Amino acid sequence: MKHNQLIIETDIPAKMRDGVTLYADIYRPADEGKYPVLLTRLPYSKSYGLHFIRPNILAEQGYIVIVQDVRGRYKSEGEFVPYIAEVDDGYDTIEWAANLPYSNGDVGMFGLSYYGYTQILAAMSGNKHLKAMAPIMAQNSMTDVFNDHDGALELGMWETWNLESMLPNMLTRKYNTSEELEQAVNALMKNLDNLDSLYKFKPYKDWPAIGREEMPYFSELLHYEPTHNHWQKIDAKSNYDKISVPGLHVAGWYDCFLDKTIANFQNGHCRKLGDKLVIGPWTHANFTQMIGDRDFGMAATKWGEANMHARHLEWFNHWLKQEPLPEMPAVNYFVMGLNDWKTSETWPPKNAVTTPLYFKSGAVSAEFTPPTTAYEAKFSYDPENPVPSNGGGTLHKELHADGPRDQKHLEMREDILCYSTAPLEEALEITGEIQVKLWAKTDAPNTDFTAKLVDVFPDGTAFNLADGIIRANKQHGDSVQNNINQYTIDLWATSNLFKKGHQIRIEISSSNFPRFDPNPNTGDSFINSTKSQIAHQTIYHSPEYPSHILLPIIR
């Protein structure tokens, strides 16, 4: 039943356990009765931040839709520190929402990115009124998407998100006069125009674009080790056993939270909670067919924005209104190149066979047969001239675009090694998790190794599919310098049909900036230091050290 008349209430207060008041807008049917609640909690303004789904459309279908500013953002009281209050505030808000006079006591949650993770953290709280959630492109920890992406700092994401998305509202809350605010906003606009240069500033703890008084947590969190108690309070992946509600998870092959969204699904799926997973060819919050430099066709929009409301309503109608859920496999995933959808009851698909593709020397430098001769490849990595980010799962799209981008100009650099198959004689699909096993040596106390999987078209265009990084001491501690070590580089996952005549290529290097902070090779970090040195890297491919990539080939 569609409710043609709605009541919209703004700035409705909800008091948290410590006395702080958070404010929400409520959309609900004007018809008398009690309805289930759909709640979202976000830092991007309850009035303007819902860019992918509209509360009124959900409310028209018989829901009380509550959109709340999280603590310390826009209308809500308190101090904002990313995620730190979201477990307790999530519990308290659900309890408040369930006891509203027009609520039937059942609550679902929805939202994307930050307000995808507020759902996961609220589910950790154990509130029994929460019956289902739909975390879209959401993470499962703070460290993994900040200062411990396999040892590296996601520099571009951290600096861009805070400057572009967080700082504007913090300035309006800090400055009391219009003149002070105008000066601060003008400085912010100049910094956004010069972000490309600001990425290069070091040490990061003294980043001039954000003042310590304006955003105290920005520099403070940089100094917290991944094991700091601060992170444990907001880490879902080590608290998955506390989550007992089903989730509809939506991910993108080029999303910065891809592997986290998959892990969130796998937790619920393995525990038979009823979770579903959808993975499209998308970047963060972009559900269109044109992604990066590639057009994935109309099929890419099947689960995109045009159908987002319908998918949410099907999901919540089932869990909150006991309506049948349309037949839907556990996993729907988009195969790039084929440009169509496939389904599976597991992730990864059971028919994905993990197959090593070995690195060798010569014109054809990647083959499915192991090496029989020994060869070493060398390059030098200069932290003052790192490999520029070019597409991928980034979150700094205005300056360093995300998604699939042509890599061929980057591949001319001397600090990138390229290993390529011969043109394929028949099409080959890979779908699933990807890792590089790399035997390498460095003369530096610490360094990084990066890997990128690329689809090379017959005309030479080289589109990135997946990439990863490993900070050497993350895996080998003090045994890095001058030792031959095996490094495992996690490239997360993808699904791609390499067509006949295409080549599979793997790029190996030591930087991807500003997606990741460059390793200064000194044993220190640019968080606190400005010193660096050049690292001389050796990559091995031999019977003893068979460097390779593990590809999930669909048989």
Coordinates of N, CA and C in Angstrom, one line a residue, residues 86-271:
E86 N 29.8 5.4 17.6 CA 28.7 4.9 16.9 C 28.1 3.6 17.4
V87 N 28.9 2.8 18.2 CA 28.3 1.6 18.8 C 27.3 2.0 19.8
D88 N 27.6 2.8 20.8 CA 26.7 3.2 21.9 C 25.6 4.1 21.3
D89 N 26.0 5.1 20.5 CA 24.9 6.0 19.9 C 24.0 5.2 19.0
G90 N 24.5 4.2 18.3 CA 23.7 3.4 17.5 C 22.6 2.6 18.3
Y91 N 23.1 2.0 19.4 CA 22.2 1.3 20.3 C 21.1 2.2 20.8
D92 N 21.5 3.4 21.4 CA 20.6 4.3 22.0 C 19.6 4.9 21.0
T93 N 20.0 5.2 19.8 CA 19.1 5.7 18.8 C 18.1 4.6 18.3
I94 N 18.5 3.4 18.2 CA 17.6 2.3 17.8 C 16.6 2.2 18.9
E95 N 17.0 2.2 20.2 CA 16.1 2.1 21.3 C 15.1 3.2 21.3
W96 N 15.5 4.4 21.1 CA 14.7 5.6 21.0 C 13.7 5.4 19.8
A97 N 14.1 5.0 18.7 CA 13.3 4.9 17.5 C 12.2 3.8 17.7
A98 N 12.6 2.7 18.3 CA 11.7 1.6 18.5 C 10.6 2.0 19.4
N99 N 10.8 2.9 20.3 CA 9.8 3.3 21.3 C 9.0 4.6 20.9
L100 N 9.2 5.1 19.7 CA 8.4 6.2 19.3 C 6.9 5.8 19.2
P101 N 5.9 6.7 19.5 CA 4.5 6.2 19.6 C 3.9 5.7 18.3
Y102 N 4.5 6.0 17.2 CA 4.0 5.4 15.9 C 4.9 4.3 15.4
S103 N 5.8 3.8 16.1 CA 6.7 2.7 15.7 C 6.1 1.4 16.2
N104 N 6.3 0.3 15.4 CA 5.9 -1.0 15.9 C 7.0 -1.7 16.6
G105 N 8.2 -1.1 16.8 CA 9.3 -1.7 17.5 C 10.3 -2.4 16.7
D106 N 10.1 -2.6 15.4 CA 11.1 -3.2 14.6 C 11.8 -2.2 13.8
V107 N 13.2 -2.3 13.7 CA 14.0 -1.3 13.1 C 14.9 -2.0 12.1
G108 N 15.1 -1.4 10.9 CA 16.1 -1.7 9.9 C 17.0 -0.5 9.7
M109 N 18.2 -0.7 9.2 CA 19.1 0.4 9.0 C 19.6 0.3 7.5
F110 N 19.8 1.5 7.0 CA 20.3 1.6 5.6 C 21.4 2.7 5.5
G111 N 22.2 2.7 4.4 CA 23.1 3.7 4.2 C 24.4 3.2 3.5
L112 N 25.2 4.2 3.1 CA 26.3 3.9 2.3 C 27.6 4.5 2.9
S113 N 28.7 3.8 2.8 CA 30.0 4.3 3.2 C 30.0 4.5 4.7
Y114 N 30.3 5.8 5.2 CA 30.3 6.0 6.6 C 29.0 5.5 7.3
Y115 N 27.9 5.8 6.6 CA 26.6 5.4 7.2 C 26.2 4.0 6.7
G116 N 27.1 3.3 6.1 CA 27.1 1.9 6.0 C 27.7 1.3 7.2
Y117 N 28.8 1.8 7.6 CA 29.5 1.3 8.8 C 28.8 1.6 10.1
T118 N 28.0 2.7 10.2 CA 27.3 3.0 11.4 C 26.3 1.8 11.6
Q119 N 25.8 1.2 10.6 CA 24.9 0.0 10.7 C 25.7 -1.2 11.3
I120 N 26.9 -1.4 10.8 CA 27.6 -2.6 11.3 C 27.9 -2.4 12.8
L121 N 28.3 -1.2 13.2 CA 28.7 -0.9 14.6 C 27.4 -0.9 15.4
A122 N 26.3 -0.5 14.9 CA 25.1 -0.6 15.7 C 24.7 -2.0 15.9
A123 N 24.9 -2.8 14.8 CA 24.6 -4.3 15.0 C 25.5 -4.9 16.0
M124 N 26.7 -4.5 16.1 CA 27.6 -5.0 17.2 C 27.1 -4.7 18.6
S125 N 26.3 -3.6 18.7 CA 25.8 -3.3 20.0 C 24.8 -4.3 20.6
G126 N 24.2 -5.1 19.7 CA 23.3 -6.1 20.2 C 21.9 -5.7 20.5
N127 N 21.4 -4.5 20.0 CA 20.1 -4.1 20.3 C 19.1 -5.0 19.6
K128 N 18.1 -5.5 20.4 CA 17.2 -6.6 19.8 C 16.2 -6.0 18.9
H129 N 16.0 -4.7 18.9 CA 15.0 -4.1 18.0 C 15.5 -4.1 16.5
L130 N 16.8 -4.2 16.3 CA 17.4 -4.1 15.0 C 17.2 -5.5 14.3
K131 N 16.5 -5.5 13.2 CA 16.1 -6.8 12.6 C 16.8 -7.0 11.3
A132 N 17.3 -6.0 10.6 CA 18.0 -6.2 9.3 C 18.7 -4.9 9.0
M133 N 19.7 -5.0 8.1 CA 20.4 -3.8 7.6 C 20.8 -4.0 6.2
A134 N 21.2 -2.8 5.6 CA 21.6 -2.8 4.2 C 22.9 -1.9 4.1
P135 N 24.0 -2.4 4.5 CA 25.3 -1.6 4.5 C 25.9 -1.6 3.1
I136 N 25.8 -0.5 2.4 CA 26.3 -0.4 1.0 C 27.7 0.2 1.1
M137 N 28.6 -0.6 0.4 CA 30.0 -0.1 0.3 C 30.6 0.3 1.7
A138 N 30.5 -0.6 2.6 CA 30.9 -0.3 4.0 C 32.2 -1.1 4.4
Q139 N 32.9 -0.5 5.4 CA 34.1 -1.2 5.9 C 33.8 -2.1 7.0
N140 N 34.8 -2.7 7.6 CA 34.7 -3.5 8.8 C 35.7 -3.2 9.8
S141 N 36.5 -2.1 9.6 CA 37.4 -1.6 10.6 C 37.8 -0.2 10.2
M142 N 38.5 0.5 11.1 CA 39.0 1.8 10.7 C 40.5 1.7 10.3
T143 N 41.2 0.8 10.9 CA 42.7 0.8 10.6 C 42.9 0.3 9.2
D144 N 42.1 -0.7 8.7 CA 42.4 -1.3 7.4 C 42.2 -0.3 6.3
V145 N 41.4 0.7 6.5 CA 41.1 1.7 5.5 C 41.8 3.1 5.8
F146 N 42.7 3.0 6.8 CA 43.4 4.2 7.2 C 44.9 4.0 7.3
N147 N 45.3 3.5 8.4 CA 46.8 3.4 8.6 C 47.4 2.0 8.6
D148 N 46.6 1.0 8.2 CA 47.1 -0.3 8.1 C 46.5 -1.1 6.9
H149 N 46.7 -0.5 5.7 CA 46.3 -1.3 4.5 C 47.6 -2.1 4.2
D150 N 47.6 -3.3 4.8 CA 48.8 -4.1 4.7 C 50.1 -3.4 5.1
G151 N 50.0 -2.5 6.1 CA 51.1 -1.8 6.6 C 51.2 -0.3 6.1
A152 N 50.5 0.0 5.0 CA 50.6 1.3 4.5 C 49.4 2.2 5.0
L153 N 49.7 3.5 4.8 CA 48.6 4.5 5.2 C 47.9 4.9 3.9
E154 N 46.6 4.9 3.9 CA 45.8 5.3 2.8 C 45.8 6.9 2.8
L155 N 46.9 7.4 2.3 CA 47.1 8.9 2.5 C 46.1 9.7 1.8
G156 N 45.8 9.4 0.5 CA 44.9 10.2 -0.3 C 43.5 10.2 0.3
M157 N 43.0 9.0 0.7 CA 41.7 8.9 1.3 C 41.6 9.7 2.6
W158 N 42.6 9.6 3.4 CA 42.5 10.2 4.7 C 42.5 11.7 4.6
E159 N 43.5 12.2 3.8 CA 43.6 13.7 3.6 C 42.4 14.3 2.9
T160 N 41.9 13.6 1.8 CA 40.9 14.1 1.0 C 39.5 14.1 1.8
W161 N 39.2 13.0 2.4 CA 37.9 12.8 3.1 C 37.8 13.9 4.2
N162 N 38.9 14.0 5.0 CA 38.8 15.0 6.1 C 38.7 16.4 5.6
L163 N 39.5 16.8 4.6 CA 39.5 18.1 4.1 C 38.2 18.5 3.3
E164 N 37.8 17.6 2.5 CA 36.6 17.9 1.6 C 35.3 17.6 2.3
S165 N 35.2 16.5 3.1 CA 33.9 16.1 3.6 C 33.7 16.5 5.1
M166 N 34.7 16.5 5.9 CA 34.6 16.7 7.3 C 34.8 18.1 7.7
L167 N 35.8 18.8 7.1 CA 36.3 20.1 7.6 C 35.2 21.2 7.5
P168 N 34.5 21.3 6.4 CA 33.6 22.4 6.2 C 32.6 22.6 7.4
N169 N 31.9 21.5 7.8 CA 31.0 21.6 9.0 C 31.8 21.9 10.3
M170 N 33.0 21.4 10.4 CA 33.7 21.7 11.6 C 34.1 23.1 11.7
L171 N 34.3 23.8 10.6 CA 34.6 25.2 10.6 C 33.4 26.0 11.0
T172 N 32.2 25.6 10.5 CA 31.0 26.4 10.9 C 30.7 26.2 12.4
R173 N 31.1 25.1 13.0 CA 30.9 24.9 14.4 C 31.9 25.6 15.3
K174 N 33.1 25.9 14.7 CA 34.2 26.4 15.5 C 34.1 28.0 15.5
Y175 N 33.9 28.6 14.4 CA 34.1 30.0 14.3 C 32.8 30.8 14.6
N176 N 32.9 31.8 15.4 CA 31.7 32.5 15.9 C 31.3 33.7 15.1
T177 N 32.2 34.2 14.4 CA 31.9 35.4 13.6 C 31.9 35.1 12.1
S178 N 31.2 35.8 11.3 CA 31.1 35.6 9.9 C 32.4 35.9 9.2
E179 N 33.2 36.8 9.8 CA 34.5 37.2 9.2 C 35.5 36.0 9.4
E180 N 35.5 35.5 10.6 CA 36.4 34.3 10.9 C 36.1 33.2 10.0
L181 N 34.8 32.9 9.9 CA 34.3 31.8 9.1 C 34.7 32.0 7.6
E182 N 34.5 33.2 7.1 CA 34.8 33.5 5.7 C 36.2 33.2 5.4
Q183 N 37.1 33.7 6.3 CA 38.6 33.5 6.1 C 38.9 32.0 6.1
A184 N 38.3 31.2 7.0 CA 38.6 29.8 7.1 C 38.1 29.1 5.8
V185 N 36.9 29.4 5.4 CA 36.3 28.8 4.2 C 37.1 29.2 2.9
N186 N 37.6 30.4 2.8 CA 38.5 30.8 1.7 C 39.8 30.0 1.7
A187 N 40.3 29.8 2.9 CA 41.6 29.0 2.9 C 41.3 27.5 2.5
L188 N 40.1 27.0 3.0 CA 39.7 25.6 2.6 C 39.6 25.5 1.1
M189 N 39.0 26.4 0.5 CA 38.8 26.4 -1.0 C 40.1 26.4 -1.7
K190 N 41.0 27.2 -1.3 CA 42.4 27.3 -1.9 C 43.1 25.9 -1.7
N191 N 42.9 25.3 -0.5 CA 43.6 24.1 -0.3 C 43.0 23.0 -1.2
L192 N 41.7 23.0 -1.3 CA 41.1 22.0 -2.2 C 41.6 22.1 -3.7
D193 N 41.8 23.4 -4.1 CA 42.3 23.6 -5.4 C 43.7 23.2 -5.6
N194 N 44.5 23.1 -4.5 CA 45.9 22.7 -4.5 C 46.2 21.4 -3.8
L195 N 45.2 20.5 -3.8 CA 45.3 19.2 -3.1 C 46.5 18.4 -3.7
D196 N 46.7 18.5 -5.0 CA 47.7 17.7 -5.6 C 49.1 18.1 -5.0
S197 N 49.3 19.3 -4.8 CA 50.6 19.7 -4.1 C 50.6 19.4 -2.7
L198 N 49.4 19.5 -2.0 CA 49.4 19.2 -0.6 C 49.6 17.8 -0.2
Y199 N 49.3 16.9 -1.2 CA 49.6 15.5 -0.9 C 51.0 15.2 -0.7
K200 N 51.9 16.1 -1.3 CA 53.3 15.9 -1.2 C 53.9 16.4 0.1
F201 N 53.1 17.2 0.8 CA 53.7 17.8 2.0 C 54.0 16.7 3.1
K202 N 55.1 16.9 3.8 CA 55.5 16.0 4.8 C 56.3 16.7 5.8
P203 N 56.3 16.4 7.1 CA 55.6 15.2 7.7 C 54.1 15.4 7.7
Y204 N 53.3 14.3 7.6 CA 51.9 14.4 7.5 C 51.3 14.9 8.8
K205 N 51.9 14.7 9.9 CA 51.4 15.2 11.2 C 51.2 16.7 11.3
D206 N 52.0 17.4 10.4 CA 52.0 18.9 10.4 C 51.3 19.4 9.1
W207 N 50.4 18.6 8.5 CA 49.8 18.9 7.3 C 49.1 20.3 7.5
P208 N 49.5 21.3 6.6 CA 49.0 22.7 6.9 C 47.5 22.9 6.4
A209 N 46.9 22.0 5.7 CA 45.6 22.2 5.2 C 44.5 22.1 6.3
I210 N 44.9 21.4 7.4 CA 43.9 21.2 8.5 C 44.6 21.6 9.8
G211 N 44.1 22.7 10.5 CA 44.6 23.1 11.8 C 44.3 22.2 12.9
R212 N 45.2 22.0 13.9 CA 44.9 21.1 15.0 C 43.7 21.6 15.8
E213 N 43.5 22.9 15.9 CA 42.4 23.3 16.7 C 41.0 23.1 15.9
E214 N 41.1 23.1 14.6 CA 39.9 22.9 13.8 C 39.5 21.4 13.8
M215 N 40.5 20.5 13.7 CA 40.2 19.1 13.7 C 41.2 18.3 14.5
P216 N 41.1 18.3 15.8 CA 42.1 17.7 16.7 C 42.5 16.3 16.4
Y217 N 41.5 15.5 15.9 CA 41.7 14.0 15.7 C 42.6 13.8 14.5
F218 N 42.7 14.7 13.6 CA 43.4 14.4 12.3 C 44.8 14.0 12.5
S219 N 45.5 14.8 13.3 CA 46.9 14.5 13.5 C 47.1 13.4 14.7
E220 N 46.2 13.5 15.6 CA 46.3 12.6 16.8 C 46.2 11.1 16.3
L221 N 45.2 10.8 15.5 CA 45.0 9.4 15.1 C 46.2 8.9 14.2
L222 N 46.9 9.8 13.6 CA 48.1 9.3 12.8 C 49.1 8.6 13.7
H223 N 49.1 9.0 15.0 CA 50.1 8.5 15.9 C 49.7 7.2 16.6
Y224 N 48.4 6.8 16.4 CA 47.9 5.6 17.0 C 48.3 4.3 16.2
E225 N 49.0 3.4 16.9 CA 49.3 2.2 16.2 C 48.0 1.4 16.0
P226 N 48.1 0.5 15.0 CA 46.9 -0.3 14.7 C 46.3 -1.1 15.9
T227 N 47.2 -1.4 16.9 CA 46.8 -2.2 18.0 C 46.3 -1.3 19.2
H228 N 46.2 0.0 19.0 CA 45.8 1.0 20.0 C 44.3 0.7 20.4
N229 N 44.0 0.8 21.7 CA 42.7 0.5 22.2 C 41.6 1.3 21.4
H230 N 42.0 2.5 21.0 CA 41.0 3.4 20.2 C 40.3 2.6 19.1
W231 N 41.2 1.8 18.4 CA 40.7 1.1 17.2 C 39.8 -0.1 17.6
Q232 N 40.2 -0.7 18.7 CA 39.5 -2.0 19.0 C 38.0 -1.7 19.3
K233 N 37.6 -0.5 19.8 CA 36.3 -0.2 20.1 C 35.4 -0.2 18.9
I234 N 36.0 0.1 17.7 CA 35.2 0.3 16.5 C 35.7 -0.7 15.4
D235 N 36.1 -1.8 15.8 CA 36.6 -2.9 14.9 C 35.6 -4.0 14.8
A236 N 34.9 -4.1 13.6 CA 33.9 -5.1 13.5 C 34.4 -6.4 13.2
K237 N 35.5 -6.5 12.4 CA 36.0 -7.8 12.0 C 36.4 -8.7 13.1
S238 N 36.8 -8.1 14.3 CA 37.2 -8.9 15.4 C 36.0 -9.1 16.4
N239 N 34.8 -8.5 16.0 CA 33.6 -8.6 16.8 C 32.4 -9.2 16.0
Y240 N 32.8 -9.9 14.9 CA 31.7 -10.4 14.0 C 30.7 -11.3 14.8
D241 N 31.1 -12.0 15.8 CA 30.2 -12.8 16.6 C 29.1 -12.1 17.3
K242 N 29.3 -10.8 17.4 CA 28.3 -9.9 18.1 C 27.2 -9.5 17.1
I243 N 27.4 -9.7 15.8 CA 26.4 -9.3 14.8 C 25.5 -10.5 14.5
S244 N 24.2 -10.2 14.7 CA 23.2 -11.3 14.5 C 22.0 -11.0 13.6
V245 N 22.2 -9.9 12.8 CA 21.1 -9.5 11.9 C 21.6 -9.7 10.5
P246 N 20.7 -10.0 9.6 CA 21.1 -10.2 8.1 C 21.3 -8.8 7.5
G247 N 22.3 -8.9 6.5 CA 22.6 -7.7 5.8 C 22.5 -7.9 4.3
L248 N 22.1 -6.9 3.6 CA 22.2 -6.8 2.1 C 23.4 -5.9 1.8
H249 N 24.4 -6.5 1.3 CA 25.7 -5.9 1.1 C 25.9 -5.6 -0.4
V250 N 26.3 -4.4 -0.8 CA 26.5 -4.0 -2.1 C 27.9 -3.4 -2.2
A251 N 28.7 -4.0 -3.2 CA 30.1 -3.6 -3.3 C 30.4 -3.2 -4.8
G252 N 31.6 -2.7 -5.0 CA 32.0 -2.4 -6.4 C 33.4 -2.9 -6.6
W253 N 33.7 -3.4 -7.8 CA 35.1 -3.9 -8.1 C 36.1 -2.8 -7.9
Y254 N 35.7 -1.5 -8.1 CA 36.7 -0.4 -7.9 C 36.3 0.4 -6.7
D255 N 35.7 -0.2 -5.7 CA 35.4 0.6 -4.5 C 36.5 0.4 -3.5
C256 N 36.7 1.5 -2.7 CA 37.8 1.5 -1.7 C 37.5 0.6 -0.6
F257 N 36.3 0.1 -0.4 CA 35.9 -0.8 0.7 C 35.5 -2.2 0.2
L258 N 36.0 -2.6 -1.0 CA 35.5 -3.8 -1.6 C 35.7 -5.0 -0.7
D259 N 37.0 -5.3 -0.3 CA 37.2 -6.5 0.5 C 36.6 -6.5 1.8
K260 N 36.3 -5.3 2.4 CA 35.6 -5.2 3.7 C 34.1 -5.5 3.5
T261 N 33.5 -5.1 2.4 CA 32.1 -5.4 2.2 C 32.0 -6.9 1.9
I262 N 32.9 -7.5 1.2 CA 32.9 -9.0 1.0 C 33.0 -9.7 2.3
A263 N 33.9 -9.2 3.2 CA 34.1 -9.9 4.5 C 32.8 -9.7 5.4
N264 N 32.2 -8.6 5.3 CA 30.9 -8.4 6.1 C 29.9 -9.4 5.6
F265 N 29.8 -9.6 4.3 CA 28.8 -10.6 3.8 C 29.2 -12.0 4.2
Q266 N 30.5 -12.3 4.1 CA 30.9 -13.7 4.4 C 30.6 -14.1 5.9
N267 N 30.8 -13.1 6.8 CA 30.5 -13.3 8.2 C 29.0 -13.8 8.3
G268 N 28.1 -13.0 7.8 CA 26.7 -13.4 7.9 C 26.3 -14.6 7.2
H269 N 26.9 -14.8 6.0 CA 26.6 -15.9 5.1 C 27.1 -17.2 5.8
C270 N 28.3 -17.2 6.3 CA 28.8 -18.4 7.0 C 28.0 -18.8 8.2
R271 N 27.4 -17.8 8.9 CA 26.6 -18.0 10.1 C 25.2 -18.2 9.8

